Short mmCIF file of C-alpha atoms in Angstrom, two decimals:
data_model
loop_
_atom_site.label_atom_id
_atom_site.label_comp_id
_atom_site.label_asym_id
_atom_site.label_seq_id
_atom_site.Cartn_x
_atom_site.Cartn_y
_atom_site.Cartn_z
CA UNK V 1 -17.85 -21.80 -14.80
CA UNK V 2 -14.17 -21.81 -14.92
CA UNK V 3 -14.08 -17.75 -15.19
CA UNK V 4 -16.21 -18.26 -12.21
CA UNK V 5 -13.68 -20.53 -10.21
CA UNK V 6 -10.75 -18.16 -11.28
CA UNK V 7 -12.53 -14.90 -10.12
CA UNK V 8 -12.98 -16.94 -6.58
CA UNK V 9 -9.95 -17.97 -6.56
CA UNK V 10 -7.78 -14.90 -7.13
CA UNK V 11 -10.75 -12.90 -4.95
CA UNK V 12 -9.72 -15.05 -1.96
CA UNK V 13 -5.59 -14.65 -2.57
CA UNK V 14 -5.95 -10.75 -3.04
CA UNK V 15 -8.32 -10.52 -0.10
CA UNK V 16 -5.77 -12.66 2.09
CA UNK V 17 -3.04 -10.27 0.69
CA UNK V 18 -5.33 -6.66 1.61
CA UNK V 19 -5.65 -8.07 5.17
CA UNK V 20 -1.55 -8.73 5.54
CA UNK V 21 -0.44 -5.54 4.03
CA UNK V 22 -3.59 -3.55 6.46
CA UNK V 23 -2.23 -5.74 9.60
CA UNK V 24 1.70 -5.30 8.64
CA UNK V 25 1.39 -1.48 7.97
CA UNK V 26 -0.61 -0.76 10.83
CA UNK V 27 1.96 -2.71 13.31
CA UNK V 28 4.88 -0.83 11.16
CA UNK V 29 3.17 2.53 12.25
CA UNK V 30 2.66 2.00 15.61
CA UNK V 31 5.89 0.80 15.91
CA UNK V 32 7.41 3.34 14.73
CA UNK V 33 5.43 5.87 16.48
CA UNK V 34 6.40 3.72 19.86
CA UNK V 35 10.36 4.14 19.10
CA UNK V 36 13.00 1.73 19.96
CA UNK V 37 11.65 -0.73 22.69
CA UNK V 38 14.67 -0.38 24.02
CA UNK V 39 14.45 2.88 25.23
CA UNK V 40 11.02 2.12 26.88
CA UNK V 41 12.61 -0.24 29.18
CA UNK V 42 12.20 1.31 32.39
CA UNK V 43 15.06 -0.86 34.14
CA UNK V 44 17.18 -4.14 33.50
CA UNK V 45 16.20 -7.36 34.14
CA UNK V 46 12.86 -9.39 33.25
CA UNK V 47 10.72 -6.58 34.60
CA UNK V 48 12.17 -3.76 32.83
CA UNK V 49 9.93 -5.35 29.85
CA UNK V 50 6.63 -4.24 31.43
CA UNK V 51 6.62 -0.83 30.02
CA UNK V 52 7.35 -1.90 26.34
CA UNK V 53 5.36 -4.54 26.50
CA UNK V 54 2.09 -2.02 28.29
CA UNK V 55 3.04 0.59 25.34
CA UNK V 56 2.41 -1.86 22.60
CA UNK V 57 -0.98 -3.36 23.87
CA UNK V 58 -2.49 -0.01 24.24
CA UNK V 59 -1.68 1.50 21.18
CA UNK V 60 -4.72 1.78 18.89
CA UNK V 61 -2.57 1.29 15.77
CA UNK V 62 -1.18 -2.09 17.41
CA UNK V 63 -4.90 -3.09 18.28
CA UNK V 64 -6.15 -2.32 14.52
CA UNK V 65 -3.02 -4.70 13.08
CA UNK V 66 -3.91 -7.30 15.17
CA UNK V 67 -7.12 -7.38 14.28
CA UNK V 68 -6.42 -7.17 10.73
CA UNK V 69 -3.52 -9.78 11.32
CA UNK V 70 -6.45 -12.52 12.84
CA UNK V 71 -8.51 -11.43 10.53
CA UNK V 72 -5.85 -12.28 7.94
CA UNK V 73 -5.74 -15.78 9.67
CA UNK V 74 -8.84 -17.25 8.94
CA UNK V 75 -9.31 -15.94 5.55
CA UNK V 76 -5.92 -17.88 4.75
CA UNK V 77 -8.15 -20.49 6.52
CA UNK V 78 -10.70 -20.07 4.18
CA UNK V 79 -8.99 -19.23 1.07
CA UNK V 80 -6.92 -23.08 1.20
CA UNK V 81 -10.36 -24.64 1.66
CA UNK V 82 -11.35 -23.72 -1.86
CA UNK V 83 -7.64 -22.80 -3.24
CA UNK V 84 -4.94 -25.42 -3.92
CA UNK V 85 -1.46 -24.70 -0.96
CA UNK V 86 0.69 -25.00 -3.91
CA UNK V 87 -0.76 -21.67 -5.51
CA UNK V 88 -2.04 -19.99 -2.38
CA UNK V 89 0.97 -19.21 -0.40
CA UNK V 90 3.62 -18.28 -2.93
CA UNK V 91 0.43 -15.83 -4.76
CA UNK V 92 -0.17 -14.52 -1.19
CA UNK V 93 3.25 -13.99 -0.05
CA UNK V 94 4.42 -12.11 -3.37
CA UNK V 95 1.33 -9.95 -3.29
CA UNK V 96 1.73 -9.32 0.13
CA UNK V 97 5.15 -8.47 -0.64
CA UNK V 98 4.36 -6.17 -3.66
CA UNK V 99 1.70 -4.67 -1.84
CA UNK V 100 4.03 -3.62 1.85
CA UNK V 101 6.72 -2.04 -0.33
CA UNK V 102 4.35 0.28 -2.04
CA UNK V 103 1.86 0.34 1.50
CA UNK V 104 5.15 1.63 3.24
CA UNK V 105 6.00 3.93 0.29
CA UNK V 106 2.74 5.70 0.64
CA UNK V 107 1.44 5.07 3.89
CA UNK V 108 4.69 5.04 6.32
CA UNK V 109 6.46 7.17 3.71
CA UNK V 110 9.53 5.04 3.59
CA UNK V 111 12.43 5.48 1.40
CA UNK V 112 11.07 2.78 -0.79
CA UNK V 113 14.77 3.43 -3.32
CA UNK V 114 15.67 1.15 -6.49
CA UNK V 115 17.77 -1.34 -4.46
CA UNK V 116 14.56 -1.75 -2.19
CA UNK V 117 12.11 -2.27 -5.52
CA UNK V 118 14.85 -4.82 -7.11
CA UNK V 119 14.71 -6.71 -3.45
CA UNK V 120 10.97 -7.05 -3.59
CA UNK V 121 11.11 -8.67 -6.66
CA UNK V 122 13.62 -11.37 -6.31
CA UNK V 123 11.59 -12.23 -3.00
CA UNK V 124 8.53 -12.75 -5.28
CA UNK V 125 10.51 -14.54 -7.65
CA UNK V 126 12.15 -16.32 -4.75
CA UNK V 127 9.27 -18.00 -2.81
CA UNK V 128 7.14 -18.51 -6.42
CA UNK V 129 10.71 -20.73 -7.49
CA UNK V 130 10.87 -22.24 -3.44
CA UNK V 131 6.95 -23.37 -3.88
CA UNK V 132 7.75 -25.22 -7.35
CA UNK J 1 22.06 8.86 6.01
CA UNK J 2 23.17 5.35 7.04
CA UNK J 3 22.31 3.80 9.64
CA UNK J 4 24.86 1.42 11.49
CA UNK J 5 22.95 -1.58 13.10
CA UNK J 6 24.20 -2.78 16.66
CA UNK J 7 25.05 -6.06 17.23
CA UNK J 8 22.02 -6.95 19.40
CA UNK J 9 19.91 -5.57 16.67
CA UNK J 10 22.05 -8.20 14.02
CA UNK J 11 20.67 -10.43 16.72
CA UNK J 12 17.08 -9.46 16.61
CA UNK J 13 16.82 -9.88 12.88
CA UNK J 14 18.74 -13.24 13.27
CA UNK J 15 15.66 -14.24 15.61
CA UNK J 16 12.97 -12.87 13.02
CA UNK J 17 14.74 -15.31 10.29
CA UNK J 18 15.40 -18.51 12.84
CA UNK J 19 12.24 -18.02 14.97
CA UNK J 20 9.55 -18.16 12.28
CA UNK J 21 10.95 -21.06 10.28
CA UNK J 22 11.86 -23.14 12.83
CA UNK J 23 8.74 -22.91 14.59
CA UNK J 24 6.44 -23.53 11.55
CA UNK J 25 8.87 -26.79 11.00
CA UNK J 26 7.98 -27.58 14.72
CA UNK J 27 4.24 -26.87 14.13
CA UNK J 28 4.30 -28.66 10.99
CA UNK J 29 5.82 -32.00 12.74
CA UNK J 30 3.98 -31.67 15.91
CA UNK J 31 0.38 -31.80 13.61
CA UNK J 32 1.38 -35.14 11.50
CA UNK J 33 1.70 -36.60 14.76
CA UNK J 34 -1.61 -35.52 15.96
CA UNK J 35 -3.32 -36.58 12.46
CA UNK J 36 -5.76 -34.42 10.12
CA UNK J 37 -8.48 -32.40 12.16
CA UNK J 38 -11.65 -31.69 10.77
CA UNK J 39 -14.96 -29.99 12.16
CA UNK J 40 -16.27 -33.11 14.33
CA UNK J 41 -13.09 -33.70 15.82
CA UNK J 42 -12.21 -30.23 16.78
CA UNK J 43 -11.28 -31.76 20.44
CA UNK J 44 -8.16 -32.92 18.87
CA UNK J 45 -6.49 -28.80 18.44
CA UNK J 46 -6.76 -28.91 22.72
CA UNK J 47 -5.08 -32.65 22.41
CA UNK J 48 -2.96 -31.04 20.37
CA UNK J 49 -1.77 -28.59 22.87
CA UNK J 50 -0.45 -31.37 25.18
CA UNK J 51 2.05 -31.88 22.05
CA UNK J 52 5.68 -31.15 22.80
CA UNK J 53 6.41 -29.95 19.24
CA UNK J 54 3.69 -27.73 19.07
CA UNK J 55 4.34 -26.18 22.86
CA UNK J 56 7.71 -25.42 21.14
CA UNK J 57 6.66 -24.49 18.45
CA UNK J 58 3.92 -21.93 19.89
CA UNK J 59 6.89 -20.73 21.58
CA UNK J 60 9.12 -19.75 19.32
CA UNK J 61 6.28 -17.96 17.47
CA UNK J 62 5.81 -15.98 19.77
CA UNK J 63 9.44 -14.86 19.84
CA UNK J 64 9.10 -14.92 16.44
CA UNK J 65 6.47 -11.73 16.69
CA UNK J 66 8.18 -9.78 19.66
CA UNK J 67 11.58 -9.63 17.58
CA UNK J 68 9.28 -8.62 14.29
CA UNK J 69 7.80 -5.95 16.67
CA UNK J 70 11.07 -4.82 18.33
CA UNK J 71 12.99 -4.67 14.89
CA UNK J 72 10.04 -2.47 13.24
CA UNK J 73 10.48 -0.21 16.44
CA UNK J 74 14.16 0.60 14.93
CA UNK J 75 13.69 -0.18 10.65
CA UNK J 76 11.51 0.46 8.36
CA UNK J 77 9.18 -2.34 7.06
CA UNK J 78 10.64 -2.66 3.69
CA UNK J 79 14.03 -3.28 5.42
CA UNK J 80 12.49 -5.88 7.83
CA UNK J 81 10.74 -8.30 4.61
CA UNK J 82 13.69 -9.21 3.43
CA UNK J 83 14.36 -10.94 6.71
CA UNK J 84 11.45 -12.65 7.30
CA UNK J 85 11.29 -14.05 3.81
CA UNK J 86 15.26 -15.64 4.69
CA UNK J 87 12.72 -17.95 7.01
CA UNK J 88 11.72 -19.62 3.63
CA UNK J 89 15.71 -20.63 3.14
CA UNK J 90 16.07 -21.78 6.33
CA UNK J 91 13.43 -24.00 5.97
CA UNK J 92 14.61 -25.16 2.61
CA UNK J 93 18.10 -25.66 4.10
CA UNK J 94 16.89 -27.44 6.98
CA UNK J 95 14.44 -29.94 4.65
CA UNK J 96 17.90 -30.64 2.75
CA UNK J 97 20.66 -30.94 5.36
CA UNK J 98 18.41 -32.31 7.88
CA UNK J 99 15.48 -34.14 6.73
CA UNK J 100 17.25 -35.24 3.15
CA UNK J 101 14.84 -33.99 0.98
CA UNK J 102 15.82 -33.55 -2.24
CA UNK J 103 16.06 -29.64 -3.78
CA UNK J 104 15.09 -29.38 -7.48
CA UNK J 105 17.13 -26.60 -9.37
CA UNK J 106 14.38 -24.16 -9.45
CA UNK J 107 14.78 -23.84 -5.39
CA UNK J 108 18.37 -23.46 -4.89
CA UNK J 109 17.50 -20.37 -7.61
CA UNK J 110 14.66 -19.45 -5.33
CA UNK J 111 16.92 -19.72 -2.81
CA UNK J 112 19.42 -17.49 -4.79
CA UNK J 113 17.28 -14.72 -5.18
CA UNK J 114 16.08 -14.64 -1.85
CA UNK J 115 19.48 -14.40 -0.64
CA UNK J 116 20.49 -11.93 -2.73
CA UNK J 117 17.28 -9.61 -2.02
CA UNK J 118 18.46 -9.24 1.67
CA UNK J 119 22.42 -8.64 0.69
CA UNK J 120 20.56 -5.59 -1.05
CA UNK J 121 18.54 -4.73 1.66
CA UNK J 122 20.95 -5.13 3.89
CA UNK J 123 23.85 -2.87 2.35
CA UNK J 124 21.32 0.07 2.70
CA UNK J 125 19.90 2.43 5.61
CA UNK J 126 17.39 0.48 8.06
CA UNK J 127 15.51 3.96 8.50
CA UNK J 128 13.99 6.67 6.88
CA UNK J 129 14.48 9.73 8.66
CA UNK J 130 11.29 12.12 8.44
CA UNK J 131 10.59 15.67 8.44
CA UNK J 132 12.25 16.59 11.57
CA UNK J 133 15.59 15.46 10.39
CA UNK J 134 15.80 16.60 6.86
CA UNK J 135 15.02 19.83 8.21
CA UNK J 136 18.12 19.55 10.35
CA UNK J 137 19.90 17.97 7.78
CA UNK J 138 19.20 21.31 5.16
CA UNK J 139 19.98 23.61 8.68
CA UNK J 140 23.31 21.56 9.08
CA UNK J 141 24.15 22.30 5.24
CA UNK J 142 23.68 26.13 5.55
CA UNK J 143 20.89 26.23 3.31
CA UNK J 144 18.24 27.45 5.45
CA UNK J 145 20.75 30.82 6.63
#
């Protein structure tokens, strides 16, 4: 019974977690595919934002984040209906945290470097010390 | 290579930290002034959009995800993180200074470490340059002659 309750438990955080890093490195790609907003803007002033803004709602990669992202939402929903705040969203944010650096490492192919590693880990540390 | 970050983009990452704490604090306040919602009362999430807290805060979320979006346009995700987890200090600060909560010693170390993850972060390159530009970079060096 209580093996039971743990494997639901931690089944729920590390599926919450899948769905962030999925969402996060899917927006990160199409991002980065886009380039710098800024030089989408096609002139100053409020309307100059049309193009950047048309660019990111019809890229595919954008689209598949998002989805991932509401996805994401409503199995947070569902994970703090059976799993205490208090332990779901520091165990969610440090996995999700864990889980982008090495995402971006392999996926994005980012220059995930030592001082980058050491920064992921005093996040996780961080927000499990900020939740106490 | 390092990459120097212009002031507006200082700016954008500014908004990823303020933007996302602030408006969960606004969400947060605006919904203990509506009262708990459950599945029969599900009228009260529209009633809840008449709520001046949670217009703001719905706001302010949303700027929260065009400056995420615009600063992963320019950095790399792993740079970005950092960032967005300074919102969890903010809000700390702001349930201290402001509200008058009291901060046990484990969260001023959480708060520590947090800050020191984005001083390391932040003393690096915000990019990774791919292919193209190592390539350029080996041309540049004479190696490829």
């Amino acid at each position: 019974m209580h093996t039971d309750h743990l494997l639901r438990t931690w089944s729920c955080i590390a599926g919450v977690a899948v769905l962030a890093i999925a969402g996060e490195v899917l927006i990160a790609a199409a991002m980065r595919k886009l380039g710098d907003l800024d030089l989408l803007r096609t002139h100053s002033g409020l309307g100059g934002y049309i193009g950047p803004i048309r660019a990111v709602l019809t890229s595919p990669l954008f689209l598949a984040g998002a989805f991932c992202m509401a996805l994401n939402f409503f199995a947070l929903l569902f994970t703090l209906s059976v799993v205490d705040l208090s332990l779901a969203a520091p165990a969610t944010a440090s996995l999700t945290y864990v889980g982008n650096a090495a995402a971006a490492k392999v996926f994005l192919r980012e220059n995930v470097d030592r001082r980058r590693w050491l920064a992921v880990l005093f996040v996780c540390i961080g927000v499990v010390l900020l939740a106490k | 290579m390092k990459h120097a970050l212009k002031p507006s983009q200082y700016a954008i990452l500014a908004a990823v930290m303020l933007t996302a704490s602030v408006g969960d604090t606004l969400l947060s306040h605006g919904m203990s002034q509506i009262g708990p919602v459950d599945l029969h009362h599900l009228h009260l999430l529209f009633h809840a959009l008449g709520n001046i807290y949670i217009i703001a805060g719905i706001v302010l979320l949303i700027g929260f995800f065009s400056s995420y979006m615009t600063a992963l346009s320019w950095a790399d995700l792993t740079f970005v993180m950092p960032a967005t987890a300074f919102g969890y200090v903010i809000v700390a600060l702001l349930s201290r200074f402001w509200l008058h909560e009291h901060l046990s010693v484990y969260r001023w170390t959480g708060i520590l470490l947090i800050v020191c993850a984005v001083g390391f972060v932040a003393g690096g390159p915000s990019r990774t340059e791919h292919e193209p530009q190592r390539e350029l970079d080996v041309m540049d060096s004479g190696a490829g002659r």
